[in-house]
Short mmCIF file of C-alpha atoms in Angstrom, two decimals:
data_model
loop_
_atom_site.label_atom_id
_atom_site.label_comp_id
_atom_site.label_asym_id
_atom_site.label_seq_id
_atom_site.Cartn_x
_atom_site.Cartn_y
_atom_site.Cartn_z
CA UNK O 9 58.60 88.31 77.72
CA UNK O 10 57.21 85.08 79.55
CA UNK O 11 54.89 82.50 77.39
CA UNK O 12 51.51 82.02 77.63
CA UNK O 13 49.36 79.81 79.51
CA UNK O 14 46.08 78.21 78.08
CA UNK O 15 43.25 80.28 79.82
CA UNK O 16 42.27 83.44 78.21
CA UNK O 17 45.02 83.95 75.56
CA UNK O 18 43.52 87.61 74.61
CA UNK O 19 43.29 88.79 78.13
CA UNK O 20 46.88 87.21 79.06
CA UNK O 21 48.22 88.70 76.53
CA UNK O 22 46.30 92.17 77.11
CA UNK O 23 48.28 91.82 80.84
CA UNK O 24 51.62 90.84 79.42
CA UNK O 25 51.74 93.77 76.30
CA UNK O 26 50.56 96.34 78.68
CA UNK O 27 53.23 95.61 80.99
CA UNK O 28 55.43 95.10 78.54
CA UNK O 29 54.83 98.86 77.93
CA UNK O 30 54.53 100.57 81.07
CA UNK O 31 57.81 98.96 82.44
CA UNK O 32 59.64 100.17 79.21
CA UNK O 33 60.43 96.48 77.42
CA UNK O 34 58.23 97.76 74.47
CA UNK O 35 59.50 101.25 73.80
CA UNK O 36 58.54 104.34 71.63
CA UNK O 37 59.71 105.05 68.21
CA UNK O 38 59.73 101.40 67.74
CA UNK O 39 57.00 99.19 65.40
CA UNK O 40 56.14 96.17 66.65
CA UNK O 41 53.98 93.88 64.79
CA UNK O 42 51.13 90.87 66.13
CA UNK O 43 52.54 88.38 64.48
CA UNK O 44 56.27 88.85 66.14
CA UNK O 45 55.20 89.80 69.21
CA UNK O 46 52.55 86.16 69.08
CA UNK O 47 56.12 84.13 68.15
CA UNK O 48 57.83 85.41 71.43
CA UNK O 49 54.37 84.72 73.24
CA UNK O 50 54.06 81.02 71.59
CA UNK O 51 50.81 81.96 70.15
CA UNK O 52 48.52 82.60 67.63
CA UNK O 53 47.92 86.16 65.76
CA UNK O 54 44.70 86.56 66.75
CA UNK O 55 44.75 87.06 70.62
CA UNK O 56 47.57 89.53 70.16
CA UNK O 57 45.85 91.43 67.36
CA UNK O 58 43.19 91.63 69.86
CA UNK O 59 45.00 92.98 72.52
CA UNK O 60 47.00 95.15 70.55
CA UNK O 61 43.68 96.71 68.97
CA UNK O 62 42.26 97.59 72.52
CA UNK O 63 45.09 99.32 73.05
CA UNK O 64 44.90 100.99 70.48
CA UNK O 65 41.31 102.21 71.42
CA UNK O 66 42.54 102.75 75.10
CA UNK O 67 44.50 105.83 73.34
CA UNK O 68 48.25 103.69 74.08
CA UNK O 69 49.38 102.36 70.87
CA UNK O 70 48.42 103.28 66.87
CA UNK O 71 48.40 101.41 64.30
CA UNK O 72 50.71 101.85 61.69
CA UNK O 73 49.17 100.56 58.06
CA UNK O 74 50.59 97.46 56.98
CA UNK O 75 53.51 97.44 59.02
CA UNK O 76 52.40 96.73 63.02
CA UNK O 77 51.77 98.99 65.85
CA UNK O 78 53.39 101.67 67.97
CA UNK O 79 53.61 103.46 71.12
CA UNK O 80 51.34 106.79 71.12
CA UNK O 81 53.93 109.55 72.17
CA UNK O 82 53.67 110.95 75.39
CA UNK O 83 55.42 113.96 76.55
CA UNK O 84 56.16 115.20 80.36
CA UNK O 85 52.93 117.70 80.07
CA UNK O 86 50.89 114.73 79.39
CA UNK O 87 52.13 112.63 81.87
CA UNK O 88 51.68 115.70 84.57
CA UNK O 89 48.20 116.18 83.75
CA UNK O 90 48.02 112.24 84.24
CA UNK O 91 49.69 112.93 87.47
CA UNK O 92 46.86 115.67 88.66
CA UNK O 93 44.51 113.37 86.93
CA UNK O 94 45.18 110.49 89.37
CA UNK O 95 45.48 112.67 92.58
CA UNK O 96 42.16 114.57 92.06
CA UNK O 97 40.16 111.07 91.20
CA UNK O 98 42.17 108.37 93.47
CA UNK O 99 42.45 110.17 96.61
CA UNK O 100 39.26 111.12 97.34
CA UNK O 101 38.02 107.39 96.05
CA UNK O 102 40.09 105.82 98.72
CA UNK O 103 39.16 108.51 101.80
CA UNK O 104 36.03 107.32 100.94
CA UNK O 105 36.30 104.04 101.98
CA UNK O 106 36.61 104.73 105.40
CA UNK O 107 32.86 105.18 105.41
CA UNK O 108 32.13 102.21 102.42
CA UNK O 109 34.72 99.98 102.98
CA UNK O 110 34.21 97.27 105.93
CA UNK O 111 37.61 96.55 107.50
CA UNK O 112 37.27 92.48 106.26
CA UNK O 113 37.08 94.27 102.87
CA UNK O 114 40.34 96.41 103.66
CA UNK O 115 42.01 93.28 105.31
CA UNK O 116 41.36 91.09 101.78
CA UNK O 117 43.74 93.79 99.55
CA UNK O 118 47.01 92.76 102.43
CA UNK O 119 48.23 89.61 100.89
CA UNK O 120 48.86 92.29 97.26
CA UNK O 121 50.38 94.65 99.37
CA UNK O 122 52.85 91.07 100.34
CA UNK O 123 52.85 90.27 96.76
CA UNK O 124 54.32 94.10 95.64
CA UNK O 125 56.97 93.95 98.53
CA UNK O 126 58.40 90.71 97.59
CA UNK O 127 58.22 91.38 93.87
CA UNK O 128 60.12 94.75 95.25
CA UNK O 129 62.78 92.72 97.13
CA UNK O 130 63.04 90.04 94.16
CA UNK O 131 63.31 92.79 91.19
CA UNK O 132 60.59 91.36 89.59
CA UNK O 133 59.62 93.98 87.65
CA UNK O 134 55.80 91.77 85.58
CA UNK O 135 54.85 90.80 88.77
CA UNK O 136 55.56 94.13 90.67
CA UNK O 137 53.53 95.90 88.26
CA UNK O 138 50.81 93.59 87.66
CA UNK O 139 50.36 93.15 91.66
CA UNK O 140 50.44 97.33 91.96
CA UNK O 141 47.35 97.11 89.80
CA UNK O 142 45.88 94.59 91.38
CA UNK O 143 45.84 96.59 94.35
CA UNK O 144 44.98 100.28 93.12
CA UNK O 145 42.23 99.05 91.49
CA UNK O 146 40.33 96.39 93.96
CA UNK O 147 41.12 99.47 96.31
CA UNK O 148 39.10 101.67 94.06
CA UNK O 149 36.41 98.68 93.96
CA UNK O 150 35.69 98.41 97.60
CA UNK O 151 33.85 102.05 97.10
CA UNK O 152 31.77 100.59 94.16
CA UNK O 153 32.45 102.83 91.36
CA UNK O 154 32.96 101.05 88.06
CA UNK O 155 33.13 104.33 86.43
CA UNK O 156 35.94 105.68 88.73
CA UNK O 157 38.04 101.97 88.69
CA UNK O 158 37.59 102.13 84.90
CA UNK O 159 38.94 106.19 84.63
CA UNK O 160 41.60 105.05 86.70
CA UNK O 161 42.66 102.25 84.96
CA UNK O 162 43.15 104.01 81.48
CA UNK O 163 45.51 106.34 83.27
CA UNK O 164 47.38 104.03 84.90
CA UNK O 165 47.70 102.08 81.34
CA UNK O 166 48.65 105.16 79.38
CA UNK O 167 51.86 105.97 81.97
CA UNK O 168 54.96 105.34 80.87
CA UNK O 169 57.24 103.89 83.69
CA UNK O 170 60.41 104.38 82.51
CA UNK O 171 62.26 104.33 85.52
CA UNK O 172 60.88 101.48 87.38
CA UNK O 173 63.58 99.19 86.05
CA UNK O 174 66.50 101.11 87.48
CA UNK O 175 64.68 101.89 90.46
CA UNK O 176 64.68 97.74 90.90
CA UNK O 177 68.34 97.74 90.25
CA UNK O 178 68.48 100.31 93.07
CA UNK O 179 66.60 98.56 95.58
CA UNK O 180 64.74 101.62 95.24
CA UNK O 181 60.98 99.98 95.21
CA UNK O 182 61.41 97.86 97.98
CA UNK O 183 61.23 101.58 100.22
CA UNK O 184 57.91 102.45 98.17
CA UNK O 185 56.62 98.76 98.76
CA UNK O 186 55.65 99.07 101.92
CA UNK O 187 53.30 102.31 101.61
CA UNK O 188 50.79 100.26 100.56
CA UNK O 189 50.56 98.56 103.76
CA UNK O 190 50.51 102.00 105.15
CA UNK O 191 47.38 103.02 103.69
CA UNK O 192 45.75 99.73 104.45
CA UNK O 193 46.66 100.74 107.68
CA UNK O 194 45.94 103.76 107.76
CA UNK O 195 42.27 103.32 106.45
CA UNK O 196 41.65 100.63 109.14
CA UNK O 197 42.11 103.24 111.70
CA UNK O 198 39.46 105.59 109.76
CA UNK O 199 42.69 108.23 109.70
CA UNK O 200 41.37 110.58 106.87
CA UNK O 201 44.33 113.02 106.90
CA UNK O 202 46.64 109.78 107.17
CA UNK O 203 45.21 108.12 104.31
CA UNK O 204 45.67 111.44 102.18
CA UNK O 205 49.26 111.90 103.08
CA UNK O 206 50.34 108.29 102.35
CA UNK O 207 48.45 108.32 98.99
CA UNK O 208 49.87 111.79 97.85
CA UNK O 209 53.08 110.83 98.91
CA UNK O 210 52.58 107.62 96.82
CA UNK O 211 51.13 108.80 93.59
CA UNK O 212 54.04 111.72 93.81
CA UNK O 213 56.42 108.69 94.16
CA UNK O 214 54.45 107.44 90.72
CA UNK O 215 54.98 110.62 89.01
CA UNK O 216 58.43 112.08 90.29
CA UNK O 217 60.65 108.40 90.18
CA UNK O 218 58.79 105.93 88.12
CA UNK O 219 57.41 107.72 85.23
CA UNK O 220 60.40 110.09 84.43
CA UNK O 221 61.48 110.56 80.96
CA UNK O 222 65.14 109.24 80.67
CA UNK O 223 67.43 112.07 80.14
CA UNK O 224 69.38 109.88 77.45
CA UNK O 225 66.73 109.09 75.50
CA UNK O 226 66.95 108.82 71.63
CA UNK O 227 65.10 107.13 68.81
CA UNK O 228 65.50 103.51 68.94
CA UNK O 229 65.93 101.04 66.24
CA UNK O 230 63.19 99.93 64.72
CA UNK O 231 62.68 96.31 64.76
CA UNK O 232 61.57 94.58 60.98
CA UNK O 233 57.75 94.72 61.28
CA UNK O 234 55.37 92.55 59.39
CA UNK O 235 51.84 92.65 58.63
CA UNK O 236 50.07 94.09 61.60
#
C-alpha cells in the first residue's frame, strides 16, 4: 500500500482500503486490524478506524470484536445479482445523457478515460481502479441523480475484483481501456443503441473477467490482529 498524504487522512484512506479490497491486496478470511493497517499507511488509528467503520456500514467489511475487521463474504450469486444490478441501473443512466448531458459535459470525463488507458498500459492496478471510478461515477453525475451515483457506487464498492491483477499481467486491460472512449464517443453522436452495446459489453467485461472467483482459492492465513 502507498502512504498517505496530509489532506483528508479519513477520506484517503477510505480510497486506498477500498481499493485495497476490490483489487484483491486485502483478501477474505483474513482479519485485519486499524491500527496495522494505520502503521503501513504512516498514520494515526483514527482515520483508518473511520474508514474501516464506513465500510463496515456500506455492507463490505464486519467487525470482528476485539480483534480487527474482515471482508463480508461474497459468493458468485451475489456478485451476479450485482452484475444485473449494475446493468438495469447504469445503462439506462448513461442513455440518458444523450438528452441531459451537453457534449462540453461529455468532453470533460476524456482526460479519465486517458488516465484508465495508461494506468492499463503501465499495470497500475490503484490508479486503474481509482480512475475507473472516477469515470463511472461523474458519468452517472452528468444526468443529476445523487440517488442513482450513490446506488451505484455501493455496488461498485462491494465487488470483488479478483482478477484484475492477472488481467494487468496479461495486458489484458489495456483492450478494455479503450471502451470508455467508446462510449464517450458514442454518446457524443447521440447513438442510443451504440451507447447500450458498448456499456453491456463493458459491465459484462466487469462481471465475466474482473470479478471472477479464483478457481484456487483457499482460506488464507490470518495475519496477528490487534485491537480493532
Amino acid at each position: 500500500m502507498e502512504r498517505l498524504k496530509r489532506v483528508s487522512l479519513r477520506e484517503q484512506a477510505l480510497v486506498i482500503v477500498r481499493q485495497a479490497i476490490v483489487s484483491g491486496e486485502i483478501g477474505p478470511n483474513e482479519i485485519y486490524s486499524a491500527s496495522a493497517l494505520a502503521t503501513r499507511l504512516g498514520v494515526s488509528n483514527s482515520p483508518v478506524r473511520e474508514a474501516m467503520l464506513t465500510l463496515v456500514n456500506q455492507g463490505i467489511l464486519e467487525p470482528v470484536r476485539n480483534r480487527g475487521f474482515r471482508i463480508v463474504p461474497i459468493s458468485e450469486h451475489d456478485l451476479d445479482e450485482i452484475g444485473e444490478m449494475r446493468r438495469m441501473l447504469e445503462i439506462p443512466g448513461v442513455l440518458a445523457l444523450i438528452e441531459r448531458a451537453s457534449d462540453q459535459d461529455i468532453e470533460s470525463l476524456r482526460p479519465i478515460a486517458a488516465e484508465i488507458e495508461t494506468a492499463a498500459s503501465s499495470g497500475d492496478i490503484p490508479v486503474f481502479l481509482e480512475a475507473d471510478r472516477r469515470f463511472h461515477l461523474g458519468l452517472l453525475e452528468l444526468g443529476g441523480n445523487t440517488r442513482l451515483v450513490e446506488t451505484i457506487a455501493q455496488l461498485r464498492d462491494q465487488t470483488r475484483l479478483y482478477g484484475v491483477s492477472a488481467l494487468a499481467e496479461q495486458g489484458t486491460l489495456q483492450q478494455t481501456a479503450p471502451e470508455h472512449f467508446e462510449v464517450l464517443d458514442a454518446l457524443l453522436a447521440r447513438d442510443a443503441s451504440r451507447v447500450e452495446r458498448v456499456m453491456a459489453r463493458h459491465l459484462e467485461h466487469v462481471r465475466g473477467e474482473w470479478a471472477a472467483e479464483p478457481p484456487d482459492a483457499t482460506p488464507a492465513r490470518q495475519e496477528p490482529a490487534g485491537p480493532a
